[in-house]
Tab-separated table of C-alpha atoms in Angstrom:
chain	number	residue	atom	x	y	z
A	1	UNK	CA	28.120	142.975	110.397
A	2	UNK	CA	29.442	146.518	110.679
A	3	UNK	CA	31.276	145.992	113.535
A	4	UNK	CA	32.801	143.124	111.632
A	5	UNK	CA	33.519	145.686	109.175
A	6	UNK	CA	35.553	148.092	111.122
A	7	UNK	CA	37.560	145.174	112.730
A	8	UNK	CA	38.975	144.306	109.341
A	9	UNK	CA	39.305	147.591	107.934
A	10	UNK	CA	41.123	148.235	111.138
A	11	UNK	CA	43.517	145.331	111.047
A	12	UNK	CA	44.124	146.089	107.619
A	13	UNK	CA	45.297	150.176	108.678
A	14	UNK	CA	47.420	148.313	111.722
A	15	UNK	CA	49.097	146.013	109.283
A	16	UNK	CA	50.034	148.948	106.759
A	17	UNK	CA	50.907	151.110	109.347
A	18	UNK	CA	53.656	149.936	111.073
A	19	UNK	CA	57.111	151.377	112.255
A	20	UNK	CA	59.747	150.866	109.951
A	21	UNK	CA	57.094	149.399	107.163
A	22	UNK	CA	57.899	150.329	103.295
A	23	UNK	CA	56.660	153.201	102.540
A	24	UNK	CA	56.317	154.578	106.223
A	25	UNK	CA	58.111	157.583	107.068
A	26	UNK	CA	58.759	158.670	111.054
A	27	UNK	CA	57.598	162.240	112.409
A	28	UNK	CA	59.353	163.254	115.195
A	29	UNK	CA	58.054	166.925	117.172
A	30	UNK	CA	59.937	169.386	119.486
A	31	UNK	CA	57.066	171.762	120.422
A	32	UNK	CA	58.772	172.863	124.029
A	33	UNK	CA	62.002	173.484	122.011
A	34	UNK	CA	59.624	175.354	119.686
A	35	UNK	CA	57.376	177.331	121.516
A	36	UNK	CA	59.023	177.098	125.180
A	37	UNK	CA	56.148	177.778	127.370
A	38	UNK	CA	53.206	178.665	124.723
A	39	UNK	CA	53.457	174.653	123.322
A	40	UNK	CA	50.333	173.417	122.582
A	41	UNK	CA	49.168	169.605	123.703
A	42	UNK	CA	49.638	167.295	121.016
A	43	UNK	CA	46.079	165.338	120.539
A	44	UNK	CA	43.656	164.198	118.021
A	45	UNK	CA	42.901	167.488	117.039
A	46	UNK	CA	46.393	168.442	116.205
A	47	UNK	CA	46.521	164.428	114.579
A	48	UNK	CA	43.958	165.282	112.429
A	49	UNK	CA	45.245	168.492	111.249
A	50	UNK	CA	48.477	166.644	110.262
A	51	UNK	CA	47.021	164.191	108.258
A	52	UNK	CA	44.649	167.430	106.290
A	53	UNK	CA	48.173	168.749	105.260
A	54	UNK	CA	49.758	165.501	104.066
A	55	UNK	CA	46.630	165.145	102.196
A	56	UNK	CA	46.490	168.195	100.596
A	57	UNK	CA	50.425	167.653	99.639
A	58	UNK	CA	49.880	164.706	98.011
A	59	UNK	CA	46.300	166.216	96.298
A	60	UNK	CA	49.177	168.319	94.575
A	61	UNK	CA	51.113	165.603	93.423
A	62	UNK	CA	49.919	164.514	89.522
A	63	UNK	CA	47.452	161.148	89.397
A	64	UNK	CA	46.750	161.966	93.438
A	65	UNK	CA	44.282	164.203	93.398
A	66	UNK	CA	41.732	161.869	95.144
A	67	UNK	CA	43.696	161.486	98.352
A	68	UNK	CA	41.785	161.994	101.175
A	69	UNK	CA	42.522	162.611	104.732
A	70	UNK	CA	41.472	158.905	105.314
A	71	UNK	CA	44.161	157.839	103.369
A	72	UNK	CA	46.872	159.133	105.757
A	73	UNK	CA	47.098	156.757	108.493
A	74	UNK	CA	48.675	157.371	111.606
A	75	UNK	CA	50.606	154.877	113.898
A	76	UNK	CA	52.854	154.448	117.036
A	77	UNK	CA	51.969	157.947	118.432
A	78	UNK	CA	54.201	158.818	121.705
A	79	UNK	CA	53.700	161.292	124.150
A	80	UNK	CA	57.327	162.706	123.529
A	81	UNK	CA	56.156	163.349	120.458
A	82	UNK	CA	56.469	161.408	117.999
A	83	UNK	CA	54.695	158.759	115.143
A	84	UNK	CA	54.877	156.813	112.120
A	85	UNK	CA	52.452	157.914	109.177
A	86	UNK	CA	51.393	156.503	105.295
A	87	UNK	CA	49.640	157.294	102.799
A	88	UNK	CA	47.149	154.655	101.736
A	89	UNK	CA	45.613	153.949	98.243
A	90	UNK	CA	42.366	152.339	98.715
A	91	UNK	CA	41.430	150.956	95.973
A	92	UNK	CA	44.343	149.088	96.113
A	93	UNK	CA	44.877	148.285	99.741
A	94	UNK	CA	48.140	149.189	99.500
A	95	UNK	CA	50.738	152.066	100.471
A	96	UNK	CA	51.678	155.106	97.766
A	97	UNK	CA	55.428	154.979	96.933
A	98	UNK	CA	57.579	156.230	99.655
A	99	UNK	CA	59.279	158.373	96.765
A	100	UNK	CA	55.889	159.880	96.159
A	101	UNK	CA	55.443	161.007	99.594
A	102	UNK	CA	58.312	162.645	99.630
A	103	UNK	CA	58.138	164.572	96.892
A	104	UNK	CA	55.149	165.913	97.971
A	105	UNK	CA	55.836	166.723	101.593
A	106	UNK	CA	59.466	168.312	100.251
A	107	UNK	CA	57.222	170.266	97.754
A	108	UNK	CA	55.136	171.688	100.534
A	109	UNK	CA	57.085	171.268	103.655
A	110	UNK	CA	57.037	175.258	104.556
A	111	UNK	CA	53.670	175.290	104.235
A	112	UNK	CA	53.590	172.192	106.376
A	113	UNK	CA	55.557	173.914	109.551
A	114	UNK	CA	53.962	176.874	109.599
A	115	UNK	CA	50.319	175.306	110.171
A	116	UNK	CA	52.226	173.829	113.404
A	117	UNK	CA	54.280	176.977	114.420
A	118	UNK	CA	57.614	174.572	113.592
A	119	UNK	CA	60.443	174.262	111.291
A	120	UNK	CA	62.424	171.719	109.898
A	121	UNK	CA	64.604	171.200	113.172
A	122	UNK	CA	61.703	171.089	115.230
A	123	UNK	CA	59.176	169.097	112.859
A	124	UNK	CA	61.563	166.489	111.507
A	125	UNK	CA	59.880	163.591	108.466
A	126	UNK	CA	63.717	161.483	109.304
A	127	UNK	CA	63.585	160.142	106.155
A	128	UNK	CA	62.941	162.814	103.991
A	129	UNK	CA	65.663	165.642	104.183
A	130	UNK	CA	64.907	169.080	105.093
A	131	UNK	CA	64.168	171.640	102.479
A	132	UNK	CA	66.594	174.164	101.309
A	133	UNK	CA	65.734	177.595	102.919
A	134	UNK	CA	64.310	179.962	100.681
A	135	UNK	CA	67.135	182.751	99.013
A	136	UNK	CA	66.770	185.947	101.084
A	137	UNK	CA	66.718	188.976	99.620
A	138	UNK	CA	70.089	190.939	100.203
A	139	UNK	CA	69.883	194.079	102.373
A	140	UNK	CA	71.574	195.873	99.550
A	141	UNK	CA	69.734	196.458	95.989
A	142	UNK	CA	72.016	194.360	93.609
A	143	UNK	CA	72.052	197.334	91.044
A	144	UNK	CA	73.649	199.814	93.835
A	145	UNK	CA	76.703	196.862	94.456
A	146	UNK	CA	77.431	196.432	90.783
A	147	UNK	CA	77.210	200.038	90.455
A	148	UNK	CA	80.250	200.145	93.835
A	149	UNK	CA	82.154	197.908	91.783
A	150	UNK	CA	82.099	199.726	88.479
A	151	UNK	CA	82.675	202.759	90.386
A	152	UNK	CA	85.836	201.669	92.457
A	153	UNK	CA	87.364	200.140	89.238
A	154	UNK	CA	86.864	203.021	87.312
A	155	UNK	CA	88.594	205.340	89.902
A	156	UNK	CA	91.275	202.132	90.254
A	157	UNK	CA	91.628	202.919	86.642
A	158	UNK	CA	92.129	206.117	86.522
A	159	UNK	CA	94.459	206.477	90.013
A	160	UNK	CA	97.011	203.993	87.854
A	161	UNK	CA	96.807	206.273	84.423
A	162	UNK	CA	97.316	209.999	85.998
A	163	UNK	CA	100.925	207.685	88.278
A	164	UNK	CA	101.786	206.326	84.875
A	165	UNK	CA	101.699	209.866	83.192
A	166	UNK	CA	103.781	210.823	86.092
A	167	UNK	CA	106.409	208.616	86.266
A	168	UNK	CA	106.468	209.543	82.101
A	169	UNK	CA	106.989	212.742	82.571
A	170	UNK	CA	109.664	212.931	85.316
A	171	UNK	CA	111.397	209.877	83.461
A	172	UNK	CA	111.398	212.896	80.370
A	173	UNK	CA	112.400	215.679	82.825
A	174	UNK	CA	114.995	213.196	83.710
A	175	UNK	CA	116.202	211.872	80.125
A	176	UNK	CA	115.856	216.228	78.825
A	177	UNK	CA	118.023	216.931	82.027
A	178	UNK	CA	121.229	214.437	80.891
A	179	UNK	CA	120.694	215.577	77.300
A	180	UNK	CA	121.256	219.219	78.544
A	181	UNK	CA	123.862	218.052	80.916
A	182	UNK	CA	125.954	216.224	78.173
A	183	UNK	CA	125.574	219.150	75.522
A	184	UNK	CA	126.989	221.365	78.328
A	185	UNK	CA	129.868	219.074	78.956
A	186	UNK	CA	130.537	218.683	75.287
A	187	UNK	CA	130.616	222.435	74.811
A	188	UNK	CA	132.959	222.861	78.040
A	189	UNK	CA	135.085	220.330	76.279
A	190	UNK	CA	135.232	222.138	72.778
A	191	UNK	CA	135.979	225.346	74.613
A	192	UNK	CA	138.831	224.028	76.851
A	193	UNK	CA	139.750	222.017	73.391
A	194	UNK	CA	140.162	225.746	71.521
A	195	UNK	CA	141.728	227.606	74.163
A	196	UNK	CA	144.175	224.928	74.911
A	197	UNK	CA	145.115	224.933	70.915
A	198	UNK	CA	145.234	228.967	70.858
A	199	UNK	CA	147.646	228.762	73.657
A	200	UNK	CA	150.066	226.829	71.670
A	201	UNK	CA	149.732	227.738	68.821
A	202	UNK	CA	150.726	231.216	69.382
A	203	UNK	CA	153.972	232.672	68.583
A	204	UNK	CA	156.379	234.163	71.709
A	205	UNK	CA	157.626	237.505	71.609
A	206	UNK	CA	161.463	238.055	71.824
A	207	UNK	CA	163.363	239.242	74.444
């Protein structure tokens, strides 16, 4: 009777669990691309570690806090390596929403590689697009470059008001210069203007 048991509850796993089957997402590993000559063997060990964090993903996901490692079925598994996997729902004998799944393996996909010493180019879910990578912290403290810029604009600033107070004051120079200039020139004038009329205006002595 048990071993009745297991054959269906088997068959039933196998026919969930099938490439390209809704809800079934495709894991594919690089761990000699990874890790070169310190890549571990992929085995059941390593299976059963996957499934624990898909689990505990989908633990965090609202209304799937019961999932279970048993719930994660894997399929397909190639030596290269790679697999198909879903998440099951028992009491319905059915597959969780692919959408579900990956929400919750987005959610925690950092958490995900580092357990397997990967990243996303080297652990790839290909239907569920790699997470953005987290916003580094700039080498320089953002008060210390706003503080440059105010700096620089302030000396920008002040570089343009001591040329424009140049400029004014030979452009005064200048315009005091061809005042002077033309009062000279007027005065010349008069004075020729005086002499010229003393000149003629003065009577000749007899011879």
């Amino acid at each position: 009777m048990l071993w009745l048991l297991f054959v269906l509850v088997t068959a039933i796993h196998a026919d969930l669990c099938q490439p390209d089957a809704e809800n079934a997402f495709k894991v594919r590993l690089s761990l000699r691309t990874a890790l070169g000559d310190k890549a571990y063997a992929w085995d059941t060990n390593e299976e059963y570690l996957f499934k624990a964090m898909v689990a505990f993903s989908m633990r965090r996901v609202p209304n799937r806090e019961a999932t279970e490692i048993s719930h994660v079925l894997l399929c397909n598994v190639t030596q290269r390596v790679s697999f198909w996997f879903v998440v099951t729902d028992p009491s319905r004998n059915h597959t969780l929403p692919a959408v579900e799944v990956q929400s919750a393996i987005r959610m925690n996909r950092n958490r995900i590689n580092n357990a397997f010493f990967l990243n996303d180019q080297t652990l790839e879910f290909l239907r569920i697009p790699s997470t953005l990578a987290p916003p580094t912290d700039p080498s320089v403290p953002i008060w210390i470059i706003i503080f440059g810029v105010v700096f620089c604009i302030v000396i920008v600033a002040t570089m343009l008001l001591i040329l424009s107070g140049i400029r004014q004051r030979r452009r005064s120079a200048s315009l005091e210069f061809l005042q002077i200039s033309g009062t000279r020139e007027s005065l010349t004038s008069l004075g020729a203007s005086c002499l010229t009329s003393c000149l003629h205006g003065a009577p000749t002595s007899n011879l």
